[in-house]
CSV table of C-alpha atoms in Angstrom, one decimal:
chain,number,residue,atom,x,y,z
E,1,MET,CA,-6.6,150.9,131.6
E,2,ALA,CA,-4.6,152.2,128.7
E,3,VAL,CA,-5.5,155.7,127.7
E,4,LEU,CA,-5.1,156.6,124.0
E,5,ARG,CA,-4.0,160.1,123.2
E,6,GLN,CA,-4.0,162.0,119.9
E,7,THR,CA,-0.6,162.6,118.4
E,8,SER,CA,-0.3,166.3,118.3
E,9,ARG,CA,-0.5,168.3,115.1
E,10,ARG,CA,2.9,169.9,116.0
E,11,SER,CA,4.5,166.4,116.0
E,12,ARG,CA,3.3,165.8,112.5
E,13,PHE,CA,4.5,169.2,111.4
E,14,THR,CA,8.0,168.5,112.9
E,15,LEU,CA,8.1,165.1,111.2
E,16,ILE,CA,7.1,166.5,107.8
E,17,LEU,CA,9.7,169.2,108.1
E,18,LEU,CA,12.4,166.6,109.0
E,19,VAL,CA,11.3,164.3,106.2
E,20,LEU,CA,11.4,167.1,103.7
E,21,THR,CA,14.9,168.2,104.9
E,22,SER,CA,16.2,164.6,104.6
E,23,VAL,CA,14.7,164.2,101.1
E,24,THR,CA,16.3,167.5,100.1
E,25,LEU,CA,19.7,166.3,101.4
E,26,LEU,CA,19.3,163.0,99.6
E,27,THR,CA,18.4,164.7,96.3
E,28,LEU,CA,21.3,167.1,96.6
E,29,ASP,CA,23.7,164.2,97.3
E,30,LEU,CA,22.4,162.1,94.5
E,31,ARG,CA,23.0,165.1,92.2
E,32,ASN,CA,26.6,165.4,93.5
E,33,PHE,CA,26.0,168.8,95.1
E,34,GLU,CA,29.5,169.9,96.1
E,35,PRO,CA,28.7,171.4,99.5
E,36,VAL,CA,27.3,168.1,100.8
E,37,GLU,CA,30.5,166.4,99.8
E,38,ASP,CA,32.5,169.2,101.5
E,39,ALA,CA,30.5,168.8,104.7
E,40,ARG,CA,31.3,165.1,104.7
E,41,ARG,CA,35.0,165.8,104.1
E,42,VAL,CA,35.2,168.2,107.0
E,43,ALA,CA,33.3,165.8,109.3
E,44,LEU,CA,35.6,162.9,108.4
E,45,ASP,CA,38.7,165.0,108.9
E,46,ALA,CA,37.5,166.3,112.2
E,47,PHE,CA,36.3,162.9,113.5
E,48,SER,CA,39.4,161.0,112.6
E,49,PRO,CA,41.6,162.1,115.5
E,50,LEU,CA,38.8,161.4,118.0
E,51,LYS,CA,38.3,158.0,116.5
E,52,ASP,CA,42.0,157.3,116.7
E,53,VAL,CA,42.0,157.9,120.4
E,54,ALA,CA,38.9,155.8,121.0
E,55,ASP,CA,40.3,153.0,118.8
E,56,GLY,CA,43.3,152.8,121.1
E,57,ALA,CA,41.2,152.8,124.2
E,58,PHE,CA,38.8,150.1,122.9
E,59,GLU,CA,41.3,147.8,121.1
E,60,PRO,CA,41.8,145.6,124.2
E,61,VAL,CA,38.0,145.1,124.4
E,62,GLY,CA,37.9,144.1,120.7
E,63,ASP,CA,40.8,141.7,121.1
E,64,ALA,CA,39.2,140.1,124.2
E,65,TRP,CA,35.9,139.7,122.3
E,66,ASN,CA,37.6,138.2,119.3
E,67,GLY,CA,39.7,136.0,121.6
E,68,ALA,CA,36.6,134.7,123.4
E,69,PHE,CA,34.3,134.2,120.6
E,70,GLY,CA,36.5,133.7,117.6
E,71,TYR,CA,39.2,131.3,119.0
E,72,ASP,CA,38.0,128.2,117.1
E,73,THR,CA,37.8,130.1,113.8
E,74,LEU,CA,41.2,131.6,114.4
E,75,LYS,CA,42.7,128.2,115.1
E,76,ALA,CA,41.2,126.6,112.0
E,77,GLU,CA,42.3,129.6,109.9
E,78,ASN,CA,45.8,129.3,111.3
E,79,GLU,CA,46.1,125.6,110.4
E,80,GLU,CA,44.8,126.3,106.9
E,81,LEU,CA,47.2,129.2,106.5
E,82,ARG,CA,50.2,127.0,107.4
E,83,GLU,CA,49.2,124.5,104.8
E,84,ARG,CA,48.8,127.2,102.3
E,85,ILE,CA,52.2,128.7,103.0
E,86,ASP,CA,53.8,125.3,102.2
E,87,GLU,CA,51.9,125.2,98.9
E,88,LEU,CA,52.9,128.7,98.0
E,89,ASN,CA,56.5,128.1,98.8
E,90,GLY,CA,56.5,125.4,96.2
E,91,GLU,CA,54.9,127.7,93.6
E,92,LEU,CA,57.1,130.6,94.3
E,93,ALA,CA,60.1,129.5,92.3
E,94,LEU,CA,57.9,128.8,89.2
E,95,SER,CA,56.1,132.1,89.6
E,96,ALA,CA,59.3,134.1,89.8
E,97,ASP,CA,60.4,132.7,86.4
E,98,ALA,CA,57.0,133.3,84.8
E,99,LYS,CA,56.8,136.8,86.2
E,100,GLU,CA,60.1,137.8,84.5
E,101,THR,CA,58.9,136.4,81.2
E,102,LEU,CA,55.5,138.3,81.6
E,103,VAL,CA,57.2,141.6,82.4
E,104,ASP,CA,59.4,141.2,79.3
E,105,VAL,CA,56.4,140.5,77.1
E,106,TYR,CA,54.4,143.4,78.5
E,107,ALA,CA,57.4,145.7,77.9
E,108,GLU,CA,57.5,144.5,74.3
E,109,LEU,CA,53.8,145.1,73.8
E,110,ASP,CA,53.8,148.4,75.8
E,111,ILE,CA,51.1,147.2,78.2
E,112,ASP,CA,50.9,148.3,81.9
E,113,TYR,CA,52.1,145.6,84.3
E,114,VAL,CA,50.7,146.0,87.7
E,115,GLY,CA,54.0,145.4,89.4
E,116,ASN,CA,55.4,148.5,87.6
E,117,ILE,CA,52.6,150.9,88.5
E,118,GLU,CA,53.6,153.5,91.0
E,119,ALA,CA,51.8,153.1,94.3
E,120,VAL,CA,51.3,155.0,97.5
E,121,THR,CA,51.3,153.0,100.7
E,122,SER,CA,48.7,154.1,103.2
E,123,THR,CA,47.6,153.2,106.7
E,124,VAL,CA,44.0,152.3,107.3
E,125,VAL,CA,42.7,154.9,109.7
E,126,TYR,CA,39.3,153.3,110.3
E,127,GLY,CA,37.0,150.6,108.9
E,128,PRO,CA,33.3,150.4,108.1
E,129,ILE,CA,31.3,152.0,110.9
E,130,ASN,CA,27.9,150.2,110.4
E,131,ASN,CA,26.4,147.2,108.8
E,132,PHE,CA,25.7,149.0,105.5
E,133,ASP,CA,29.0,150.8,105.2
E,134,HIS,CA,31.6,149.2,102.9
E,135,THR,CA,34.4,151.8,103.2
E,136,ILE,CA,37.6,152.3,105.0
E,137,GLU,CA,39.5,155.6,105.5
E,138,ILE,CA,43.2,155.9,104.7
E,139,ASP,CA,45.8,158.5,105.7
E,140,LYS,CA,46.8,159.6,102.2
E,141,GLY,CA,45.0,161.9,99.9
E,142,SER,CA,45.4,164.5,97.1
E,143,ASP,CA,48.8,165.6,98.4
E,144,ASP,CA,50.1,162.2,97.2
E,145,GLY,CA,48.5,162.3,93.9
E,146,ILE,CA,45.5,160.2,94.8
E,147,ILE,CA,42.3,160.9,92.9
E,148,GLU,CA,38.9,159.2,92.9
E,149,GLY,CA,38.6,155.9,91.1
E,150,MET,CA,42.2,154.8,91.6
E,151,PRO,CA,42.6,151.0,92.4
E,152,VAL,CA,43.5,150.0,95.9
E,153,VAL,CA,45.4,146.8,96.5
E,154,ASN,CA,47.5,145.1,99.2
E,155,SER,CA,50.0,142.3,99.0
E,156,ALA,CA,47.3,139.7,98.5
E,157,GLY,CA,45.4,141.5,95.7
E,158,LEU,CA,42.6,143.8,95.0
E,159,VAL,CA,41.0,145.7,97.9
E,160,GLY,CA,38.7,148.2,96.3
E,161,THR,CA,38.8,151.6,94.7
E,162,VAL,CA,39.2,155.2,96.0
E,163,GLY,CA,35.7,156.5,96.5
E,164,THR,CA,36.3,160.0,97.9
E,165,VAL,CA,39.4,162.0,98.4
E,166,VAL,CA,38.6,163.8,101.6
E,167,SER,CA,41.6,166.1,101.9
E,168,GLY,CA,45.3,166.3,101.2
E,169,GLY,CA,45.9,163.6,103.8
E,170,ARG,CA,42.7,161.5,103.8
E,171,SER,CA,40.7,159.4,101.4
E,172,VAL,CA,37.8,157.0,101.6
E,173,VAL,CA,38.2,153.6,99.9
E,174,THR,CA,35.2,151.6,98.7
E,175,LEU,CA,35.8,148.0,99.4
E,176,MET,CA,35.0,145.4,96.8
E,177,THR,CA,32.4,143.8,99.1
E,178,ASP,CA,30.2,146.8,98.4
E,179,PRO,CA,27.1,145.5,96.5
E,180,ALA,CA,27.6,148.5,94.1
E,181,PHE,CA,31.2,147.6,93.3
E,182,ARG,CA,31.9,146.1,89.9
E,183,VAL,CA,35.2,144.7,88.5
E,184,GLY,CA,36.0,143.1,85.2
E,185,MET,CA,37.4,139.6,86.0
E,186,ARG,CA,39.3,136.8,84.2
E,187,MET,CA,39.6,133.3,85.3
E,188,VAL,CA,43.2,132.3,84.8
E,189,GLU,CA,42.9,128.6,83.9
E,190,SER,CA,39.5,128.4,82.1
E,191,ASP,CA,40.3,131.8,80.4
E,192,ASP,CA,36.8,133.2,80.5
E,193,PHE,CA,35.8,136.8,81.3
E,194,GLY,CA,33.0,138.2,83.4
E,195,VAL,CA,32.0,140.9,85.8
E,196,ALA,CA,32.2,140.4,89.6
E,197,ARG,CA,30.3,142.4,92.1
E,198,GLY,CA,30.3,142.6,95.9
E,199,GLN,CA,27.8,140.9,98.1
E,200,GLY,CA,28.5,142.4,101.5
E,201,ARG,CA,30.9,141.8,104.4
E,202,GLY,CA,32.5,138.4,104.6
E,203,ARG,CA,30.8,137.2,101.5
E,204,PRO,CA,32.4,136.1,98.3
E,205,LEU,CA,32.1,138.2,95.2
E,206,ILE,CA,29.7,136.9,92.6
E,207,GLY,CA,31.0,136.7,89.0
E,208,PHE,CA,28.3,136.9,86.4
E,209,THR,CA,27.5,138.2,82.9
E,210,GLY,CA,28.0,135.7,80.2
E,211,ILE,CA,30.1,133.0,81.8
E,212,ASP,CA,29.4,130.0,79.6
E,213,ALA,CA,27.5,127.2,81.6
E,214,GLU,CA,29.5,124.5,79.7
E,215,LEU,CA,32.8,125.9,80.9
E,216,GLU,CA,34.6,123.6,83.4
E,217,ILE,CA,35.7,125.8,86.3
E,218,GLU,CA,37.5,124.2,89.2
E,219,ASP,CA,37.2,125.4,92.7
E,220,GLY,CA,40.4,127.2,93.7
E,221,GLU,CA,41.0,128.6,90.3
E,222,PRO,CA,42.7,132.0,90.5
E,223,VAL,CA,40.7,135.1,89.3
E,224,ILE,CA,42.4,138.3,88.2
E,225,THR,CA,41.3,141.7,86.8
E,226,SER,CA,40.5,141.4,83.1
E,227,GLY,CA,42.2,144.7,82.0
E,228,LEU,CA,39.9,144.8,79.0
E,229,GLU,CA,39.4,148.1,77.2
E,230,ARG,CA,37.7,150.8,79.2
E,231,THR,CA,38.0,148.8,82.4
E,232,LEU,CA,38.5,150.7,85.7
E,233,PHE,CA,41.4,148.4,86.8
E,234,PRO,CA,44.7,147.5,85.4
E,235,ALA,CA,45.1,143.9,84.1
E,236,HIS,CA,46.4,141.1,86.2
E,237,VAL,CA,45.6,142.3,89.7
E,238,PRO,CA,44.7,139.2,91.7
E,239,ILE,CA,41.1,139.3,92.9
E,240,GLY,CA,40.7,135.9,94.6
E,241,THR,CA,39.9,132.3,93.9
E,242,VAL,CA,36.8,130.5,92.8
E,243,SER,CA,34.9,129.0,95.7
E,244,SER,CA,31.9,127.5,93.9
E,245,THR,CA,29.8,127.8,90.7
E,246,VAL,CA,26.1,127.8,90.2
E,247,LYS,CA,24.2,127.4,87.0
E,248,THR,CA,21.7,130.2,86.3
E,249,THR,CA,18.1,129.8,85.3
E,250,GLY,CA,17.9,128.3,81.9
E,251,ASP,CA,21.4,126.8,82.2
E,252,LEU,CA,22.9,129.1,79.7
E,253,ASP,CA,25.3,130.9,82.0
E,254,GLN,CA,26.8,130.2,85.4
E,255,ASP,CA,27.5,132.4,88.4
E,256,VAL,CA,31.0,132.1,89.8
E,257,PHE,CA,31.6,132.8,93.5
E,258,VAL,CA,35.0,134.3,94.2
E,259,ASP,CA,36.7,134.4,97.7
E,260,PRO,CA,38.8,137.6,97.8
E,261,ASN,CA,42.5,137.0,98.4
E,262,ALA,CA,42.8,140.1,100.6
E,263,ASP,CA,41.5,139.9,104.1
E,264,LEU,CA,39.2,142.8,104.0
E,265,GLU,CA,38.2,142.5,107.7
E,266,ASN,CA,41.7,143.2,109.0
E,267,LEU,CA,43.3,145.7,106.8
E,268,LYS,CA,46.1,147.7,108.3
E,269,PHE,CA,48.0,148.9,105.2
E,270,VAL,CA,46.9,149.3,101.6
E,271,ASN,CA,48.6,150.5,98.4
E,272,VAL,CA,46.8,153.0,96.1
E,273,LEU,CA,47.9,152.4,92.5
E,274,LEU,CA,48.4,155.8,90.8
E,275,TRP,CA,46.7,154.5,87.7
E,276,GLN,CA,43.8,155.7,85.7
E,277,PRO,CA,42.0,154.1,82.9
E,278,GLU,CA,42.7,155.5,79.4
E,279,ASP,CA,39.8,157.6,78.0
S,1,MET,CA,24.0,172.6,135.3
S,2,ALA,CA,24.2,171.6,131.6
S,3,GLY,CA,21.0,172.1,129.6
S,4,PRO,CA,19.2,169.3,127.7
S,5,THR,CA,20.7,170.4,124.3
S,6,LEU,CA,24.3,170.2,125.6
S,7,LYS,CA,23.7,166.9,127.2
S,8,MET,CA,22.0,165.5,124.1
S,9,THR,CA,24.9,166.7,122.0
S,10,VAL,CA,27.4,165.0,124.2
S,11,ILE,CA,25.4,161.8,124.2
S,12,LEU,CA,25.0,161.8,120.4
S,13,LEU,CA,28.8,162.3,119.8
S,14,THR,CA,29.7,159.7,122.4
S,15,ALA,CA,27.4,157.2,120.8
S,16,LEU,CA,28.9,158.0,117.4
S,17,VAL,CA,32.5,157.4,118.8
S,18,LEU,CA,31.3,154.1,120.4
S,19,GLN,CA,29.6,153.0,117.2
S,20,ALA,CA,32.7,153.7,115.1
S,21,SER,CA,35.3,152.4,117.6
S,22,LEU,CA,33.8,149.8,119.9
S,23,LEU,CA,30.9,148.3,118.0
S,24,THR,CA,32.9,147.8,114.8
S,25,GLN,CA,35.1,145.3,116.8
S,26,VAL,CA,32.3,143.7,118.9
S,27,ARG,CA,30.3,141.8,116.2
S,28,PHE,CA,27.7,139.1,116.4
S,29,PHE,CA,27.8,136.7,113.5
S,30,GLY,CA,29.6,139.4,111.5
S,31,ALA,CA,27.0,142.1,112.2
S,32,SER,CA,27.1,144.9,114.7
S,33,ALA,CA,24.5,146.7,116.9
S,34,ASP,CA,23.4,150.1,115.7
S,35,LEU,CA,23.7,152.5,118.6
S,36,MET,CA,22.5,155.5,116.6
S,37,LEU,CA,19.2,153.7,115.8
S,38,VAL,CA,18.9,152.8,119.5
S,39,LEU,CA,19.1,156.5,120.3
S,40,ALA,CA,16.3,157.3,117.8
S,41,VAL,CA,14.0,154.6,119.3
S,42,ALA,CA,14.9,155.5,122.9
S,43,GLY,CA,14.5,159.2,122.1
S,44,GLY,CA,11.0,158.7,120.9
S,45,LEU,CA,10.1,156.7,124.0
S,46,ALA,CA,11.7,159.2,126.4
S,47,ALA,CA,10.5,162.4,124.8
S,48,GLY,CA,7.5,161.6,122.5
S,49,PRO,CA,7.1,161.7,118.8
S,50,ASP,CA,8.1,165.4,118.3
S,51,ARG,CA,11.5,165.3,120.0
S,52,GLY,CA,12.0,161.6,119.1
S,53,ALA,CA,11.9,162.5,115.4
S,54,VAL,CA,14.4,165.3,116.0
S,55,ILE,CA,16.8,163.1,118.0
S,56,GLY,CA,16.4,160.4,115.2
S,57,PHE,CA,17.1,163.0,112.6
S,58,PHE,CA,20.4,164.2,114.2
S,59,SER,CA,21.6,160.7,115.1
S,60,GLY,CA,21.0,159.7,111.5
S,61,LEU,CA,22.6,162.8,110.1
S,62,LEU,CA,25.8,162.2,112.2
S,63,VAL,CA,26.0,158.7,110.7
S,64,ASP,CA,25.4,160.1,107.2
S,65,LEU,CA,28.4,162.4,107.6
S,66,LEU,CA,30.7,159.4,108.1
S,67,VAL,CA,29.5,156.7,105.7
S,68,GLN,CA,29.2,156.6,101.9
S,69,THR,CA,25.6,155.6,101.7
S,70,PRO,CA,23.5,158.5,100.3
S,71,PHE,CA,23.5,161.6,102.5
S,72,GLY,CA,20.2,162.0,104.3
S,73,LEU,CA,19.2,158.3,104.1
S,74,SER,CA,19.9,157.5,107.8
S,75,ALA,CA,18.5,160.8,108.9
S,76,LEU,CA,15.2,160.1,107.1
S,77,ALA,CA,14.9,156.5,108.3
S,78,TYR,CA,15.9,157.3,111.9
S,79,SER,CA,13.6,160.4,112.2
S,80,LEU,CA,10.7,158.2,111.1
S,81,VAL,CA,11.6,155.6,113.7
S,82,GLY,CA,12.0,158.2,116.4
S,83,TYR,CA,8.5,159.5,115.5
S,84,LEU,CA,7.0,156.0,115.5
S,85,ALA,CA,8.5,155.0,118.8
S,86,GLY,CA,7.3,158.3,120.3
S,87,SER,CA,3.8,157.8,118.9
S,88,ALA,CA,3.8,154.3,120.5
S,89,SER,CA,4.8,155.8,123.8
S,90,THR,CA,1.9,158.3,123.8
S,91,MET,CA,-0.6,155.6,123.2
S,92,VAL,CA,-0.2,154.0,126.6
S,93,VAL,CA,0.1,155.7,130.0
S,94,ALA,CA,0.8,152.7,132.2
S,95,ALA,CA,3.1,150.6,130.2
S,96,ALA,CA,4.3,147.1,131.1
S,97,ARG,CA,8.0,146.5,131.9
S,98,TRP,CA,8.4,144.7,128.6
S,99,PHE,CA,7.0,147.7,126.6
S,100,PRO,CA,10.4,149.4,125.9
S,101,PHE,CA,11.9,146.0,124.8
S,102,ALA,CA,9.0,145.5,122.4
S,103,VAL,CA,9.3,149.0,121.0
S,104,GLY,CA,13.0,148.5,120.7
S,105,PHE,CA,12.5,145.3,118.8
S,106,VAL,CA,9.9,146.7,116.5
S,107,GLY,CA,11.7,150.0,116.1
S,108,GLY,CA,15.0,148.3,115.3
S,109,LEU,CA,13.3,146.2,112.6
S,110,ALA,CA,11.3,149.2,111.3
S,111,GLY,CA,14.5,151.3,111.1
S,112,LEU,CA,16.3,148.7,109.1
S,113,VAL,CA,13.4,148.0,106.8
S,114,ILE,CA,12.9,151.8,106.1
S,115,PHE,CA,16.6,152.3,105.6
S,116,VAL,CA,16.9,149.3,103.1
S,117,LEU,CA,13.7,150.1,101.2
S,118,ILE,CA,14.5,153.8,100.7
S,119,GLY,CA,18.1,152.8,99.9
S,120,GLU,CA,16.8,150.6,97.1
S,121,LEU,CA,14.7,153.4,95.8
S,122,VAL,CA,17.7,155.7,95.5
S,123,GLY,CA,19.8,153.0,93.8
S,124,GLU,CA,21.7,151.4,96.7
S,125,PRO,CA,21.5,147.6,96.1
S,126,MET,CA,20.9,146.6,99.7
S,127,LEU,CA,18.3,143.9,99.2
S,128,GLU,CA,20.9,141.9,97.3
S,129,MET,CA,23.1,141.5,100.4
S,130,PRO,CA,22.9,137.8,101.5
S,131,ASP,CA,23.7,138.7,105.1
S,132,LEU,CA,20.6,141.0,105.4
S,133,PRO,CA,18.7,138.5,107.6
S,134,THR,CA,21.6,138.2,110.0
S,135,ILE,CA,22.0,142.0,110.1
S,136,ALA,CA,18.2,142.3,110.8
S,137,ALA,CA,18.3,139.7,113.6
S,138,VAL,CA,21.4,141.3,115.3
S,139,VAL,CA,20.1,144.9,114.9
S,140,THR,CA,16.5,144.1,116.2
S,141,VAL,CA,17.7,142.0,119.2
S,142,THR,CA,20.5,144.5,120.2
S,143,THR,CA,18.1,147.5,119.8
S,144,ALA,CA,15.5,145.7,122.0
S,145,LEU,CA,18.2,145.1,124.7
S,146,LEU,CA,19.8,148.5,124.6
S,147,THR,CA,16.6,150.6,124.3
S,148,PRO,CA,15.4,150.5,128.0
S,149,PRO,CA,18.7,151.7,129.6
S,150,THR,CA,19.2,154.3,126.8
S,151,ARG,CA,15.7,155.6,127.4
S,152,ARG,CA,16.5,156.1,131.1
S,153,LEU,CA,19.7,158.0,130.0
S,154,LEU,CA,17.7,160.2,127.6
S,155,THR,CA,15.0,160.8,130.2
S,156,TRP,CA,17.7,162.2,132.4
S,157,ALA,CA,19.3,164.2,129.7
S,158,LEU,CA,16.1,165.8,128.4
S,159,LYS,CA,15.0,166.9,131.9
S,160,PRO,CA,15.1,170.7,132.0
S,161,ALA,CA,17.9,172.1,134.1
S,162,GLU,CA,16.9,173.0,137.7
S,163,SER,CA,16.9,176.6,138.5
S,164,SER,CA,19.8,177.6,140.8
S,165,ALA,CA,17.7,180.2,142.6
S,166,ARG,CA,15.0,178.9,144.8
S,167,VAL,CA,12.0,181.0,145.7
S,168,VAL,CA,11.2,180.9,149.4
S,169,VAL,CA,7.7,181.7,150.3
């Protein structure tokens, strides 16, 4: 027979104490209390070497796991990529010519061109550590002129933004899959603007805010940063391509789903653009 | 012989390294198990609500140090889960074999729900994540599977160190 026992008063007291401590920490963090941020920086800095060693040790396990359970996906991805390379080779010659013209026009108009912005190349030290974490840590920090809010890209396009500069040689980057991430976007062919936000790991970004429901948007249409006034990103950074559109309630607007160009699951190197929005 | 505090510290740090290195690579449908949540549930089962809450608090606090979600959010959620799991363990004396699995399952789900709801309250848009059901499924099932062996580990770790001097009567 099961015997029920009273939960002790001491247990409840301990729990209340721990809850109050947690709530205090939460409140301090939400108010940007500097020592909390400092504690995080110290912990990240101290943990990184340990993590590097463990990563090396567990890499074969991860490879074996992905090999065993992700083979079909990898094979399909590989075929798709081969086709895409052929397509891109064809477009390359045209793009090179267009790029030269664009750079000349920007120079005339005194507008920042993303290809001309100074960048710091960084190695990704580690990725998101749990299901609700949308950050990566990189091996460059304030010593290289990195400050919070700077855009982070790789050769494929936008990756995210610098969330926290941990130290002279470490920074935390918030990935664009973070549900709190927002970026002004422009659809290249239909030439409409919107705001895209993250929806979590492996999910497309969702572009919303005033995209006209009547606008014809083709799947595969390239999406770039808008570069509008007071935006947090320079113009013309590739974000991704349209994967689908859905009319919103009332049929006045439409939501646009955007597959990121950058493979955010397998980042090894990223570039931090030493760029800040104008006040 | 090492004391319970030292053993628990080693276990917590080892779990954190495993979470950050191994479990980020071993994913099920894109979601990973949450070893620190498992420690909170198993801690409650092994040591009761009092110490369960403390173990949950510190396992959550370690996670909070390394992620960008609000600091204290995991500590709050996991301490509540540790307490709840511990309370469940005190309610029955002779538990069936499936009892730790059931507590692991419910504890995993409770931990996730508490984390997401408090996260929403403090402005983290977690309910908007379309893969939340997948994460919930993976976390509850893996927590249920990992709780029984982890409870045995923690029962061993929390056992007071034996005295080296024996009294002969």
